[in-house]
Coordinates of C-alpha atoms in Angstrom, one line a residue:
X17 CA 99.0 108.8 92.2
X18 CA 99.6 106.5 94.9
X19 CA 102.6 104.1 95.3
X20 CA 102.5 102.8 98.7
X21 CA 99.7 102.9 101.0
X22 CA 100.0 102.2 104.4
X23 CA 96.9 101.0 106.6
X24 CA 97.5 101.8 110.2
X25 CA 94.9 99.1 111.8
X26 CA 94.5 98.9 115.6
X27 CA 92.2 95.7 116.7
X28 CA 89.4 97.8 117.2
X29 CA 85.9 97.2 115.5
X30 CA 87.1 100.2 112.7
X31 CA 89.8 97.8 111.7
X32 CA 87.8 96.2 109.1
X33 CA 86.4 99.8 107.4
X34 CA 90.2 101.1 107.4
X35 CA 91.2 97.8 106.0
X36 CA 88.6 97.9 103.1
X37 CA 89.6 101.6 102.4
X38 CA 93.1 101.1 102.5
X39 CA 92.7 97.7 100.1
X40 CA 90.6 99.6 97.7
X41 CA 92.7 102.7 97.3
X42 CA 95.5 100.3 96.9
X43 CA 93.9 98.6 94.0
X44 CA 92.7 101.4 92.3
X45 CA 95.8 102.9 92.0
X46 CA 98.0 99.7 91.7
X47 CA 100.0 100.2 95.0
X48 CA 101.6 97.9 97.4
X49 CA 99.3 97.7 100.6
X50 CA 101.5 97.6 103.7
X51 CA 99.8 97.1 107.2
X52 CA 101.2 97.9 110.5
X53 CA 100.0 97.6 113.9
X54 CA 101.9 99.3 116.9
X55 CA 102.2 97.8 120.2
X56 CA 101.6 100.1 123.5
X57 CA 100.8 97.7 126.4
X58 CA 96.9 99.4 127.1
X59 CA 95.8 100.2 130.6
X60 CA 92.7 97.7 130.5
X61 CA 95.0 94.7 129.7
X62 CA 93.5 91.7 132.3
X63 CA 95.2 91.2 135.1
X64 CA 96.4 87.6 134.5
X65 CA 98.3 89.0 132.0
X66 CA 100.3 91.1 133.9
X67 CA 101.8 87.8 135.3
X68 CA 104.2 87.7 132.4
X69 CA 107.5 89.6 132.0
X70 CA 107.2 92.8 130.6
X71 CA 109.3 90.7 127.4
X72 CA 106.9 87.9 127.4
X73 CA 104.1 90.3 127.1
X74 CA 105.7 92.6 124.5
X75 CA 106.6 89.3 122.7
X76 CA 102.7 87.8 123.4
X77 CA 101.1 91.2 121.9
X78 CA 104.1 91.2 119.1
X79 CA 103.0 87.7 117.6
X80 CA 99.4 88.1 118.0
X81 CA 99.4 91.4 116.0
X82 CA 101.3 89.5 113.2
X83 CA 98.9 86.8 113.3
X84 CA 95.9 89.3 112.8
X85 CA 98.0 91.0 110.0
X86 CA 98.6 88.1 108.1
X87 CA 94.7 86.6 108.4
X88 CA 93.7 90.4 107.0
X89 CA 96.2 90.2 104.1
X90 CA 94.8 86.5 103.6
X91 CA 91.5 87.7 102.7
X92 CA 93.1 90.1 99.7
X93 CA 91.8 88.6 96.6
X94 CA 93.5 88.7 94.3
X95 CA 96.8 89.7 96.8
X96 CA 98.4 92.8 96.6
X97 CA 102.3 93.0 97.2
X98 CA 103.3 94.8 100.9
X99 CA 104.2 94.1 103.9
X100 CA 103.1 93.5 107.4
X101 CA 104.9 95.0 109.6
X102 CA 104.6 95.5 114.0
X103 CA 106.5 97.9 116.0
X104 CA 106.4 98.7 119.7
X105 CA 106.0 102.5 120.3
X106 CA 103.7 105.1 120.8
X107 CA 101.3 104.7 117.9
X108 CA 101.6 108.3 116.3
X109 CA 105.2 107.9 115.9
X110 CA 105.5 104.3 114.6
X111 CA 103.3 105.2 112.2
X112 CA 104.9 108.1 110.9
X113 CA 108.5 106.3 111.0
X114 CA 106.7 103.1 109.0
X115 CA 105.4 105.6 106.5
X116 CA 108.9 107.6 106.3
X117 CA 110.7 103.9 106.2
X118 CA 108.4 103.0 103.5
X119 CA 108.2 106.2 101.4
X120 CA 104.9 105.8 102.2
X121 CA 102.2 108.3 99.6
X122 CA 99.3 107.4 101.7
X123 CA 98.5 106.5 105.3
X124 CA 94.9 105.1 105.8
X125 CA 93.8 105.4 109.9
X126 CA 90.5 105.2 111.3
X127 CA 88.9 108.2 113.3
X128 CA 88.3 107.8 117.1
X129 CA 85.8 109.2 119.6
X130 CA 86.8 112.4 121.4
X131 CA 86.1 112.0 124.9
X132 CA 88.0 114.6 127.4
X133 CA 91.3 112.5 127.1
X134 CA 91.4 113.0 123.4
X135 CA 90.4 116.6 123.4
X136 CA 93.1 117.4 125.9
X137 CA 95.8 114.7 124.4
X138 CA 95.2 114.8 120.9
X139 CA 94.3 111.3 119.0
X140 CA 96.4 109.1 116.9
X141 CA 94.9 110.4 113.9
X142 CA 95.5 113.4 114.6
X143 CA 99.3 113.3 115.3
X144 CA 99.6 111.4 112.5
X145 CA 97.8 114.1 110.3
X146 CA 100.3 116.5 112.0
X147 CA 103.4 114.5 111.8
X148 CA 103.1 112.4 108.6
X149 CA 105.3 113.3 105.4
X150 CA 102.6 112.1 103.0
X151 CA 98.8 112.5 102.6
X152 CA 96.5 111.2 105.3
X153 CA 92.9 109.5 104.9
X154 CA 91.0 109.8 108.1
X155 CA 88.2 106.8 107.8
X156 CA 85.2 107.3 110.2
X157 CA 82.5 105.4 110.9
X158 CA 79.0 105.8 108.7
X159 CA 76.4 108.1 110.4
X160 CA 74.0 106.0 111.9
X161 CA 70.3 106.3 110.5

């Protein structure tokens, strides 16, 4: 059923539960697991690193997103063929471009809070649900006892 599967992993503590979903789908159904990250410079970045060029910081985010990438396809035992790939862009829309680029039959994201922002905004999973030309898997949290 599915081909490709793409995990759309943030850094945040959910990382790990999309990860996990996103890896087992993949192995159940034999797919290629490809992993993405997109970078939007995030208002609560610390000051000191505002000091750098908006490149340099682009650039710093850029290769510390490939780095976590590549230790989370490290732990895939046995591996499973994909790619990791980092984009700079709103998140919704890289997303929906890396699964497009990809021909992408599954995009795995984690769920987030709704606070006031989010109800007015809209999250990233949900744009991507809207947007995305293939299924989506929204992973939340488990309920806590």
């Amino acid at each position: 059923m599915y081909k490709q599967v793409l995990a759309a992993l943030d850094g945040s503590p959910r990382t790990e539960l999309v990860f996990r979903h996103a890896e087992q789908l993949a192995r159940m159904y034999g797919a290629a697991l490809h992993l993405c990250r997109a970078i939007n410079v995030p208002a609560g970045v610390p000051i000191e690193a505002w000091a750098l060029s908006g490149v340099e910081l682009t650039e710093k985010l850029t290769e510390d997103a490939h780095s976590d990438l590549a230790a989370l396809r490290g732990r895939l035992s046995p591996p499973l063929p994909g790619r990791d790939l980092v984009r700079v862009g709103r998140p919704a829309q890289v997303i929906c471009d890396l699964a497009d680029e990809l021909s992408c039959d599954l995009v795995v994201i984690g769920s987030h809070g709704f606070d006031v922002l989010d109800r007015l905004l809209g999250t990233t999973a949900g744009r991507v649900v809207n947007h995305a030309h293939c299924s989506v898997m929204v992973v939340r949290p488990p309920r806590s006892a």
